[in-house]
Amino acid sequence: MAVGAGLLLTASAALPPVSTNGTAFFAGGQRFYIRGVDYQPGGSSQLTDPLADESTCTRDIQYFKQLGINAIRVYSVDNSQSHDACMSALDDAGIYLILDVNSPLYSLNRVDPGPSYNPTYLQSIFATMDMFSQYDNTLAFFSGNEVINETTASTAAAPYIKAVTRDMKQYQGDRQQRKIPIGYSAADVTSNRYETAEFMNCGTDDERSDFFAFNDYSWCDPSSFETSGWNQKVALFQNYSLPIFLSEYGCNTNTRSFQEVAALYNTEMTAVYSGGLVYEYSNEASNYGLVTISGSSVTLRPDFNALKSAYSNTSNPTGDGGYTTSNKVSSCPTKSSTWLPNGDALPAMPVGAKQYLQKGAGTGPGLKGNSGAGSQNAAGASTATATPGSGAPSTTPTMGSSSGGTSSGGSPGSSSKGAAAGTTIPDFSFGPLLCTLVVLFWTGVGATLL
């Protein structure tokens, strides 16, 4: 009997893919709430990919498990390296990845976005999608992060952010990748946050985001649902038709006890919000860290135990949390003193980038790119305005497990391994059945001899 039990223990089910419906995320048929942390050891000053180094991710996953989280956000990855080992380890730990597809050298320039929206930039984004679409525990992609800031001038970048979202959705469909939700992470800016949310959710389906996220540091302990103003934001977004979550939260003005966790996963918020990500795991210059890292050594800071306690003392709501599928698509915001775009006109995909829709993106440039040049001043920027609906994919993305293999451009690590294992539905095989029958037979023989 021990032989049979051993065979059964060798197979473990992968995390179910996450999808959206109405104002909520779902996994395995159940409402899914994001309970996570932002994760980029070294920060932007010492930028490395924590998911390309197995020793780094395995060092930290044990602490993720202690926190009781189900998701991490990573801001930059090296799309020329394999991530199979770390993605598999995260999957085994029950942890999803929310990934920013940009990197410092391959991103939009908020000051002058037009030239930076070019084929070299999109090739890097598409290569990142190729790499991470194979993993069932890739929860979502961010098409941009805080490109729009507190200045009115930065809102002129909004059409370019939205064009990137559209292009990613088209690439996802044309390359027959799993429909991983794609959206934007907005800055903690009151003057244009709602206009940004409306803009990302207006227009034709091909260009609309799958969710909206924003950073929010307005709850500074000790505080409350009302004192922080979170009640007003719930009211503001109550008719929004997409899932919303906090891409960063955790004010550190005072000692952090993370009182906001109890509110975030309470029904007073879950009809609108689907959780959030605490900023941040490792302590960097801004002093938000839950832990301090020195080489292979990890030291817990007081905030770690405070967050661990807040999560463990807060359950998700029973049932569906009050989500809805009946809210309507947003109307596009009008031009104002704080919002420059007028309507929903978007730049067309650069002509030189369209080749990737058919042949795939190929190998990504990595974090350092071509001699450190990056993409912001590369040639081939868009020169035309898109026709509404022109970004609709020629095929529909799959809703189930990821496709694996090299069908999405043959990027490194694209064979189905680790967390990507089992992402295609295999043909029926008699091998496992035969093995089971043999085990049962010899179990019976052993029982007879006894």
CSV table of C-alpha atoms in Angstrom, one decimal:
chain,number,residue,atom,x,y,z
A,1,MET,CA,0.0,0.0,0.0
A,2,ALA,CA,2.9,2.3,0.7
A,3,VAL,CA,3.9,2.0,-3.0
A,4,GLY,CA,0.5,3.2,-4.2
A,5,ALA,CA,0.5,6.1,-1.7
A,6,GLY,CA,4.0,7.2,-2.9
A,7,LEU,CA,2.8,7.3,-6.5
A,8,LEU,CA,-0.1,9.5,-5.5
A,9,LEU,CA,2.1,11.9,-3.6
A,10,THR,CA,4.4,12.6,-6.5
A,11,ALA,CA,1.6,14.4,-8.4
A,12,SER,CA,0.6,17.9,-7.2
A,13,ALA,CA,-2.1,20.1,-8.7
A,14,ALA,CA,-0.9,23.4,-10.1
A,15,LEU,CA,-2.5,26.6,-9.0
A,16,PRO,CA,-5.7,27.3,-11.1
A,17,PRO,CA,-5.4,30.3,-13.5
A,18,VAL,CA,-7.0,33.5,-12.4
A,19,SER,CA,-9.5,35.2,-14.6
A,20,THR,CA,-11.9,38.2,-14.3
A,21,ASN,CA,-15.6,38.5,-14.3
A,22,GLY,CA,-17.4,41.7,-13.7
A,23,THR,CA,-15.8,43.5,-10.7
A,24,ALA,CA,-13.9,40.5,-9.4
A,25,PHE,CA,-11.1,38.0,-9.9
A,26,PHE,CA,-11.8,34.2,-9.8
A,27,ALA,CA,-9.7,31.1,-9.4
A,28,GLY,CA,-11.0,27.6,-9.5
A,29,GLY,CA,-14.6,28.9,-9.6
A,30,GLN,CA,-14.2,30.9,-6.4
A,31,ARG,CA,-13.8,34.7,-5.8
A,32,PHE,CA,-10.1,35.5,-5.5
A,33,TYR,CA,-8.7,38.2,-3.3
A,34,ILE,CA,-5.1,39.4,-3.7
A,35,ARG,CA,-3.1,39.2,-0.4
A,36,GLY,CA,0.4,40.1,-1.4
A,37,VAL,CA,3.5,42.1,-1.2
A,38,ASP,CA,5.6,44.1,-3.7
A,39,TYR,CA,8.9,42.3,-4.3
A,40,GLN,CA,12.1,43.7,-5.9
A,41,PRO,CA,15.1,43.2,-3.6
A,42,GLY,CA,17.7,45.8,-4.3
A,43,GLY,CA,15.1,48.2,-5.7
A,44,SER,CA,15.7,50.3,-8.8
A,45,SER,CA,19.2,51.3,-7.6
A,46,GLN,CA,20.5,47.7,-7.6
A,47,LEU,CA,18.2,46.3,-10.2
A,48,THR,CA,18.3,42.5,-10.5
A,49,ASP,CA,15.6,39.9,-11.4
A,50,PRO,CA,14.7,38.0,-8.3
A,51,LEU,CA,12.9,35.4,-10.3
A,52,ALA,CA,15.8,34.5,-12.5
A,53,ASP,CA,17.9,33.4,-9.5
A,54,GLU,CA,16.6,30.3,-7.7
A,55,SER,CA,18.7,31.0,-4.6
A,56,THR,CA,17.1,34.4,-4.2
A,57,CYS,CA,13.5,33.4,-4.7
A,58,THR,CA,13.8,30.2,-2.5
A,59,ARG,CA,15.5,32.3,0.2
A,60,ASP,CA,12.4,34.5,0.3
A,61,ILE,CA,9.5,32.1,-0.4
A,62,GLN,CA,9.8,30.6,3.1
A,63,TYR,CA,9.0,34.1,4.4
A,64,PHE,CA,6.2,34.6,2.0
A,65,LYS,CA,4.6,31.5,3.4
A,66,GLN,CA,5.0,32.7,6.9
A,67,LEU,CA,3.2,35.9,5.9
A,68,GLY,CA,0.3,33.9,4.5
A,69,ILE,CA,0.3,35.7,1.2
A,70,ASN,CA,-1.0,34.4,-2.2
A,71,ALA,CA,0.7,36.9,-4.6
A,72,ILE,CA,3.8,39.0,-5.2
A,73,ARG,CA,4.3,41.9,-7.5
A,74,VAL,CA,7.7,42.1,-9.4
A,75,TYR,CA,8.5,45.4,-11.1
A,76,SER,CA,11.2,44.3,-13.5
A,77,VAL,CA,12.4,41.0,-14.9
A,78,ASP,CA,15.1,39.9,-17.3
A,79,ASN,CA,13.2,38.5,-20.3
A,80,SER,CA,16.4,36.9,-21.7
A,81,GLN,CA,16.6,34.4,-18.7
A,82,SER,CA,14.7,31.4,-17.7
A,83,HIS,CA,12.2,31.7,-14.8
A,84,ASP,CA,11.1,28.1,-14.6
A,85,ALA,CA,12.7,27.2,-11.2
A,86,CYS,CA,11.3,30.2,-9.3
A,87,MET,CA,7.9,30.1,-10.9
A,88,SER,CA,7.6,26.5,-10.0
A,89,ALA,CA,8.7,27.1,-6.4
A,90,LEU,CA,6.1,29.9,-6.2
A,91,ASP,CA,3.5,27.7,-7.5
A,92,ASP,CA,4.3,25.0,-5.0
A,93,ALA,CA,4.0,27.6,-2.3
A,94,GLY,CA,0.6,28.7,-3.5
A,95,ILE,CA,1.8,32.1,-4.7
A,96,TYR,CA,0.8,33.9,-7.9
A,97,LEU,CA,2.8,36.6,-9.8
A,98,ILE,CA,1.6,40.0,-10.8
A,99,LEU,CA,4.2,41.3,-13.3
A,100,ASP,CA,5.1,44.7,-14.7
A,101,VAL,CA,6.2,44.1,-18.3
A,102,ASN,CA,8.3,47.3,-18.5
A,103,SER,CA,11.9,47.8,-17.3
A,104,PRO,CA,13.9,51.1,-16.8
A,105,LEU,CA,15.4,50.8,-20.3
A,106,TYR,CA,12.3,49.5,-22.0
A,107,SER,CA,9.4,51.8,-21.0
A,108,LEU,CA,7.4,54.8,-22.0
A,109,ASN,CA,8.8,58.3,-21.5
A,110,ARG,CA,6.1,60.3,-19.7
A,111,VAL,CA,7.7,63.6,-20.8
A,112,ASP,CA,7.7,62.7,-24.5
A,113,PRO,CA,5.8,59.4,-24.9
A,114,GLY,CA,5.4,59.5,-28.7
A,115,PRO,CA,9.0,58.5,-29.8
A,116,SER,CA,9.3,55.9,-27.0
A,117,TYR,CA,6.2,54.0,-28.3
A,118,ASN,CA,8.1,52.0,-30.9
A,119,PRO,CA,8.8,48.5,-32.2
A,120,THR,CA,11.9,48.0,-30.0
A,121,TYR,CA,9.8,48.7,-26.9
A,122,LEU,CA,6.9,46.5,-27.9
A,123,GLN,CA,9.3,43.6,-28.8
A,124,SER,CA,10.6,43.6,-25.2
A,125,ILE,CA,7.1,43.7,-23.8
A,126,PHE,CA,5.9,40.9,-26.1
A,127,ALA,CA,9.0,38.8,-25.2
A,128,THR,CA,8.1,39.1,-21.5
A,129,MET,CA,4.6,38.0,-22.3
A,130,ASP,CA,5.9,35.0,-24.2
A,131,MET,CA,8.0,34.0,-21.2
A,132,PHE,CA,5.4,34.4,-18.4
A,133,SER,CA,2.3,33.4,-20.3
A,134,GLN,CA,3.4,29.8,-20.0
A,135,TYR,CA,2.9,29.8,-16.2
A,136,ASP,CA,-0.5,29.2,-14.7
A,137,ASN,CA,0.5,31.2,-11.6
A,138,THR,CA,1.0,34.4,-13.6
A,139,LEU,CA,-2.0,36.3,-12.3
A,140,ALA,CA,-1.8,39.6,-14.2
A,141,PHE,CA,0.4,41.9,-16.3
A,142,PHE,CA,0.8,45.6,-15.7
A,143,SER,CA,1.1,47.5,-18.9
A,144,GLY,CA,2.4,50.5,-17.1
A,145,ASN,CA,3.3,51.8,-13.6
A,146,GLU,CA,2.8,55.4,-12.5
A,147,VAL,CA,3.6,56.8,-15.9
A,148,ILE,CA,1.0,59.5,-15.2
A,149,ASN,CA,2.0,61.4,-12.0
A,150,GLU,CA,0.8,64.6,-10.3
A,151,THR,CA,1.5,66.9,-13.2
A,152,THR,CA,-1.2,67.6,-15.8
A,153,ALA,CA,1.4,67.3,-18.5
A,154,SER,CA,1.9,63.7,-17.7
A,155,THR,CA,-1.7,62.8,-18.6
A,156,ALA,CA,-0.8,63.3,-22.2
A,157,ALA,CA,0.9,59.8,-21.9
A,158,ALA,CA,-2.5,58.2,-21.2
A,159,PRO,CA,-3.3,57.3,-24.9
A,160,TYR,CA,0.1,55.6,-25.2
A,161,ILE,CA,-0.4,53.5,-22.0
A,162,LYS,CA,-3.8,52.5,-23.3
A,163,ALA,CA,-2.3,51.7,-26.7
A,164,VAL,CA,0.2,49.4,-25.0
A,165,THR,CA,-2.6,47.6,-23.2
A,166,ARG,CA,-4.5,47.2,-26.5
A,167,ASP,CA,-1.3,45.9,-28.2
A,168,MET,CA,-0.7,43.4,-25.4
A,169,LYS,CA,-4.3,42.1,-25.7
A,170,GLN,CA,-3.9,41.7,-29.4
A,171,TYR,CA,-0.6,39.9,-29.1
A,172,GLN,CA,-2.1,37.6,-26.5
A,173,GLY,CA,-4.9,36.7,-28.8
A,174,ASP,CA,-3.0,36.4,-32.0
A,175,ARG,CA,-0.3,34.3,-30.3
A,176,GLN,CA,-3.0,32.1,-28.7
A,177,GLN,CA,-1.8,32.7,-25.2
A,178,ARG,CA,-3.8,32.2,-22.1
A,179,LYS,CA,-6.0,35.3,-21.3
A,180,ILE,CA,-3.9,36.7,-18.5
A,181,PRO,CA,-5.6,39.9,-17.2
A,182,ILE,CA,-3.9,43.1,-18.3
A,183,GLY,CA,-4.2,46.5,-16.6
A,184,TYR,CA,-2.5,49.6,-15.3
A,185,SER,CA,-1.1,50.6,-11.9
A,186,ALA,CA,-1.8,54.2,-11.2
A,187,ALA,CA,0.1,56.6,-8.9
A,188,ASP,CA,-1.4,57.8,-5.6
A,189,VAL,CA,-2.6,61.1,-7.2
A,190,THR,CA,-6.0,62.4,-6.3
A,191,SER,CA,-6.2,65.0,-9.1
A,192,ASN,CA,-6.3,62.5,-12.0
A,193,ARG,CA,-6.8,59.0,-10.5
A,194,TYR,CA,-10.5,58.7,-11.4
A,195,GLU,CA,-10.0,60.2,-14.9
A,196,THR,CA,-7.3,57.6,-15.4
A,197,ALA,CA,-9.6,54.8,-14.3
A,198,GLU,CA,-12.3,56.0,-16.6
A,199,PHE,CA,-10.0,56.3,-19.5
A,200,MET,CA,-8.7,52.8,-19.1
A,201,ASN,CA,-12.2,51.5,-19.1
A,202,CYS,CA,-13.8,53.5,-22.0
A,203,GLY,CA,-14.0,52.8,-25.7
A,204,THR,CA,-13.9,49.5,-27.6
A,205,ASP,CA,-13.3,46.2,-25.9
A,206,ASP,CA,-10.0,45.6,-27.6
A,207,GLU,CA,-8.4,48.7,-25.8
A,208,ARG,CA,-10.1,48.5,-22.4
A,209,SER,CA,-8.2,47.2,-19.5
A,210,ASP,CA,-9.1,43.9,-17.7
A,211,PHE,CA,-8.7,45.6,-14.3
A,212,PHE,CA,-7.5,48.8,-12.7
A,213,ALA,CA,-5.0,49.1,-9.8
A,214,PHE,CA,-3.7,52.1,-8.0
A,215,ASN,CA,-1.3,52.9,-5.2
A,216,ASP,CA,-2.8,54.3,-2.0
A,217,TYR,CA,-0.9,55.5,1.1
A,218,SER,CA,-3.8,57.5,2.6
A,219,TRP,CA,-4.4,55.1,5.5
A,220,CYS,CA,-1.7,55.9,8.1
A,221,ASP,CA,-2.1,54.1,11.4
A,222,PRO,CA,-3.8,54.8,13.7
A,223,SER,CA,-6.7,55.4,11.4
A,224,SER,CA,-10.1,54.1,10.2
A,225,PHE,CA,-12.2,53.4,7.1
A,226,GLU,CA,-13.7,56.9,7.4
A,227,THR,CA,-10.7,58.9,8.7
A,228,SER,CA,-8.5,57.6,5.9
A,229,GLY,CA,-11.0,58.5,3.2
A,230,TRP,CA,-11.2,54.9,2.0
A,231,ASN,CA,-15.0,55.0,2.4
A,232,GLN,CA,-15.1,57.9,-0.1
A,233,LYS,CA,-13.0,55.9,-2.7
A,234,VAL,CA,-15.3,52.9,-2.3
A,235,ALA,CA,-18.3,55.2,-3.0
A,236,LEU,CA,-16.5,56.8,-6.0
A,237,PHE,CA,-15.8,53.5,-7.6
A,238,GLN,CA,-19.0,51.7,-6.8
A,239,ASN,CA,-20.2,51.8,-10.4
A,240,TYR,CA,-16.9,50.9,-12.0
A,241,SER,CA,-17.2,47.8,-14.1
A,242,LEU,CA,-13.7,46.3,-13.7
A,243,PRO,CA,-11.9,44.6,-10.8
A,244,ILE,CA,-9.9,47.1,-8.6
A,245,PHE,CA,-7.1,46.4,-6.3
A,246,LEU,CA,-4.3,48.3,-4.5
A,247,SER,CA,-1.0,47.8,-6.3
A,248,GLU,CA,0.8,49.4,-3.3
A,249,TYR,CA,-0.3,50.3,0.2
A,250,GLY,CA,1.1,50.7,3.7
A,251,CYS,CA,1.8,54.2,4.8
A,252,ASN,CA,4.9,54.4,7.0
A,253,THR,CA,4.5,57.8,8.5
A,254,ASN,CA,3.8,56.2,11.8
A,255,THR,CA,4.3,52.7,13.2
A,256,ARG,CA,2.6,50.3,10.9
A,257,SER,CA,0.1,47.9,12.4
A,258,PHE,CA,-1.7,47.4,9.1
A,259,GLN,CA,-5.2,48.1,10.5
A,260,GLU,CA,-6.3,48.7,6.9
A,261,VAL,CA,-6.1,44.9,6.2
A,262,ALA,CA,-9.3,44.3,8.2
A,263,ALA,CA,-11.1,46.9,6.2
A,264,LEU,CA,-9.8,45.8,2.8
A,265,TYR,CA,-11.1,42.3,3.1
A,266,ASN,CA,-14.4,43.3,4.7
A,267,THR,CA,-17.7,43.5,2.8
A,268,GLU,CA,-17.7,47.3,3.1
A,269,MET,CA,-14.9,47.2,0.5
A,270,THR,CA,-15.0,43.8,-1.3
A,271,ALA,CA,-18.0,44.8,-3.5
A,272,VAL,CA,-15.5,47.2,-5.2
A,273,TYR,CA,-12.0,46.1,-4.2
A,274,SER,CA,-10.2,42.7,-4.6
A,275,GLY,CA,-7.4,43.1,-2.1
A,276,GLY,CA,-4.0,44.5,-2.5
A,277,LEU,CA,-0.2,44.4,-2.3
A,278,VAL,CA,1.8,45.8,0.7
A,279,TYR,CA,4.8,47.9,-0.1
A,280,GLU,CA,7.3,46.3,0.2
A,281,TYR,CA,9.1,43.0,1.1
A,282,SER,CA,12.8,44.1,1.3
A,283,ASN,CA,13.9,47.3,3.0
A,284,GLU,CA,15.3,49.8,0.6
A,285,ALA,CA,16.1,53.5,0.8
A,286,SER,CA,12.4,54.5,1.4
A,287,ASN,CA,12.3,52.4,4.6
A,288,TYR,CA,9.1,50.5,3.8
A,289,GLY,CA,10.6,47.0,4.1
A,290,LEU,CA,9.2,44.1,6.0
A,291,VAL,CA,12.6,42.4,6.1
A,292,THR,CA,16.3,43.4,5.8
A,293,ILE,CA,18.4,41.4,3.4
A,294,SER,CA,22.1,41.0,3.6
A,295,GLY,CA,23.4,38.4,1.2
A,296,SER,CA,21.7,35.1,2.0
A,297,SER,CA,20.6,36.4,5.4
A,298,VAL,CA,17.1,37.7,6.1
A,299,THR,CA,16.2,39.6,9.2
A,300,LEU,CA,12.6,40.2,10.1
A,301,ARG,CA,11.6,43.8,10.9
A,302,PRO,CA,8.7,44.7,13.2
A,303,ASP,CA,6.4,45.4,10.2
A,304,PHE,CA,6.8,41.7,9.1
A,305,ASN,CA,5.1,40.4,12.2
A,306,ALA,CA,2.5,43.2,12.2
A,307,LEU,CA,1.5,42.3,8.7
A,308,LYS,CA,1.6,38.5,9.4
A,309,SER,CA,-0.8,39.1,12.4
A,310,ALA,CA,-3.1,41.4,10.3
A,311,TYR,CA,-3.4,38.8,7.6
A,312,SER,CA,-3.9,35.8,10.0
A,313,ASN,CA,-6.6,37.7,11.9
A,314,THR,CA,-8.6,38.7,8.7
A,315,SER,CA,-10.6,36.2,6.7
A,316,ASN,CA,-12.0,36.7,3.3
A,317,PRO,CA,-15.8,37.3,3.2
A,318,THR,CA,-18.0,34.2,2.6
A,319,GLY,CA,-19.8,34.0,-0.7
A,320,ASP,CA,-19.0,36.3,-3.5
A,321,GLY,CA,-18.1,39.4,-1.5
A,322,GLY,CA,-20.8,41.5,-3.2
A,323,TYR,CA,-19.2,41.7,-6.6
A,324,THR,CA,-21.4,42.6,-9.6
A,325,THR,CA,-21.4,42.0,-13.4
A,326,SER,CA,-24.0,44.7,-14.1
A,327,ASN,CA,-21.9,47.9,-14.0
A,328,LYS,CA,-21.5,49.7,-17.3
A,329,VAL,CA,-18.4,50.5,-19.3
A,330,SER,CA,-17.1,54.0,-18.4
A,331,SER,CA,-17.5,57.1,-20.5
A,332,CYS,CA,-14.2,58.7,-21.6
A,333,PRO,CA,-13.2,61.7,-19.5
A,334,THR,CA,-13.3,65.1,-21.2
A,335,LYS,CA,-10.4,67.5,-21.4
A,336,SER,CA,-9.9,69.7,-18.3
A,337,SER,CA,-7.4,71.6,-16.3
A,338,THR,CA,-6.1,68.4,-14.9
A,339,TRP,CA,-6.6,66.0,-17.9
A,340,LEU,CA,-5.2,66.7,-21.4
A,341,PRO,CA,-6.6,63.9,-23.6
A,342,ASN,CA,-9.8,64.7,-25.3
A,343,GLY,CA,-11.8,61.6,-26.1
A,344,ASP,CA,-10.4,58.2,-26.9
A,345,ALA,CA,-8.0,58.7,-29.8
A,346,LEU,CA,-5.1,56.3,-29.6
A,347,PRO,CA,-1.9,55.9,-31.6
A,348,ALA,CA,-1.9,53.0,-34.0
A,349,MET,CA,0.5,50.1,-33.3
A,350,PRO,CA,3.9,51.0,-34.9
A,351,VAL,CA,4.1,49.4,-38.4
A,352,GLY,CA,7.4,47.7,-37.5
A,353,ALA,CA,5.8,45.9,-34.5
A,354,LYS,CA,3.1,44.2,-36.4
A,355,GLN,CA,5.4,41.4,-37.5
A,356,TYR,CA,5.5,40.1,-34.0
A,357,LEU,CA,1.8,39.3,-34.1
A,358,GLN,CA,2.5,36.6,-36.7
A,359,LYS,CA,6.0,35.3,-35.9
A,360,GLY,CA,6.3,36.0,-32.2
A,361,ALA,CA,8.7,38.4,-30.4
A,362,GLY,CA,11.7,36.1,-30.1
A,363,THR,CA,14.4,36.5,-27.5
A,364,GLY,CA,14.0,39.4,-25.1
A,365,PRO,CA,16.7,42.1,-24.7
A,366,GLY,CA,17.0,41.6,-20.9
A,367,LEU,CA,17.5,44.3,-18.4
A,368,LYS,CA,20.6,45.8,-20.0
A,369,GLY,CA,19.5,45.6,-23.5
A,370,ASN,CA,21.6,46.3,-26.6
A,371,SER,CA,24.8,47.9,-25.1
A,372,GLY,CA,22.5,49.7,-22.6
A,373,ALA,CA,20.7,51.7,-25.3
A,374,GLY,CA,17.2,50.6,-24.4
A,375,SER,CA,14.2,51.5,-26.4
A,376,GLN,CA,13.1,55.1,-25.6
A,377,ASN,CA,15.1,56.6,-28.5
A,378,ALA,CA,14.7,53.7,-31.0
A,379,ALA,CA,13.3,54.3,-34.5
A,380,GLY,CA,9.9,53.4,-35.9
A,381,ALA,CA,7.5,55.3,-33.6
A,382,SER,CA,3.9,55.3,-34.5
A,383,THR,CA,2.8,58.0,-37.0
A,384,ALA,CA,-0.9,57.2,-37.3
A,385,THR,CA,-4.1,57.3,-35.2
A,386,ALA,CA,-5.8,54.0,-34.7
A,387,THR,CA,-9.3,53.2,-35.9
A,388,PRO,CA,-11.5,52.2,-32.9
A,389,GLY,CA,-11.6,48.4,-32.7
A,390,SER,CA,-8.6,47.9,-35.0
A,391,GLY,CA,-6.7,46.1,-32.2
A,392,ALA,CA,-9.1,43.2,-31.9
A,393,PRO,CA,-7.1,39.9,-32.1
A,394,SER,CA,-7.6,37.6,-35.0
A,395,THR,CA,-8.1,34.7,-32.5
A,396,THR,CA,-9.5,34.6,-29.0
A,397,PRO,CA,-7.1,34.1,-26.1
A,398,THR,CA,-7.6,30.8,-24.2
A,399,MET,CA,-9.3,30.9,-20.8
A,400,GLY,CA,-7.7,27.8,-19.3
A,401,SER,CA,-4.2,26.7,-18.6
A,402,SER,CA,-1.3,28.2,-20.4
A,403,SER,CA,-0.1,26.8,-23.7
A,404,GLY,CA,3.6,26.2,-23.0
A,405,GLY,CA,5.9,25.0,-25.7
A,406,THR,CA,7.5,27.5,-28.1
A,407,SER,CA,4.4,28.6,-29.9
A,408,SER,CA,4.8,32.1,-28.5
A,409,GLY,CA,8.0,33.0,-30.2
A,410,GLY,CA,10.5,30.5,-28.9
A,411,SER,CA,11.8,32.6,-26.0
A,412,PRO,CA,14.3,31.1,-23.6
A,413,GLY,CA,12.7,28.8,-21.0
A,414,SER,CA,9.6,28.4,-23.1
A,415,SER,CA,9.4,24.6,-22.8
A,416,SER,CA,6.7,23.5,-20.4
A,417,LYS,CA,8.5,23.0,-17.0
A,418,GLY,CA,8.0,23.8,-13.4
A,419,ALA,CA,4.8,25.8,-12.8
A,420,ALA,CA,4.1,25.5,-16.5
A,421,ALA,CA,3.9,21.7,-16.4
A,422,GLY,CA,0.5,20.4,-17.3
A,423,THR,CA,-0.5,23.6,-19.0
A,424,THR,CA,-1.6,21.7,-22.1
A,425,ILE,CA,-4.2,19.0,-22.0
A,426,PRO,CA,-2.5,15.7,-22.9
A,427,ASP,CA,-4.0,13.0,-24.9
A,428,PHE,CA,-5.3,10.1,-22.9
A,429,SER,CA,-2.7,7.6,-21.9
A,430,PHE,CA,-3.0,4.0,-20.6
A,431,GLY,CA,0.4,4.3,-18.8
A,432,PRO,CA,-0.9,5.7,-15.5
A,433,LEU,CA,-3.9,3.3,-15.5
A,434,LEU,CA,-1.6,0.3,-16.1
A,435,CYS,CA,0.7,1.4,-13.3
A,436,THR,CA,-2.2,1.7,-10.9
A,437,LEU,CA,-3.5,-1.8,-11.8
A,438,VAL,CA,0.0,-3.2,-11.2
A,439,VAL,CA,0.2,-1.6,-7.8
A,440,LEU,CA,-3.3,-2.8,-6.8
A,441,PHE,CA,-2.4,-6.3,-8.0
A,442,TRP,CA,0.8,-6.5,-5.8
A,443,THR,CA,-1.0,-4.9,-2.9
A,444,GLY,CA,-3.5,-7.8,-3.1
A,445,VAL,CA,-0.8,-10.4,-3.3
A,446,GLY,CA,0.9,-8.9,-0.2
A,447,ALA,CA,-2.4,-9.0,1.7
A,448,THR,CA,-2.9,-12.7,0.7
A,449,LEU,CA,0.6,-13.7,1.9
A,450,LEU,CA,-0.1,-12.0,5.2
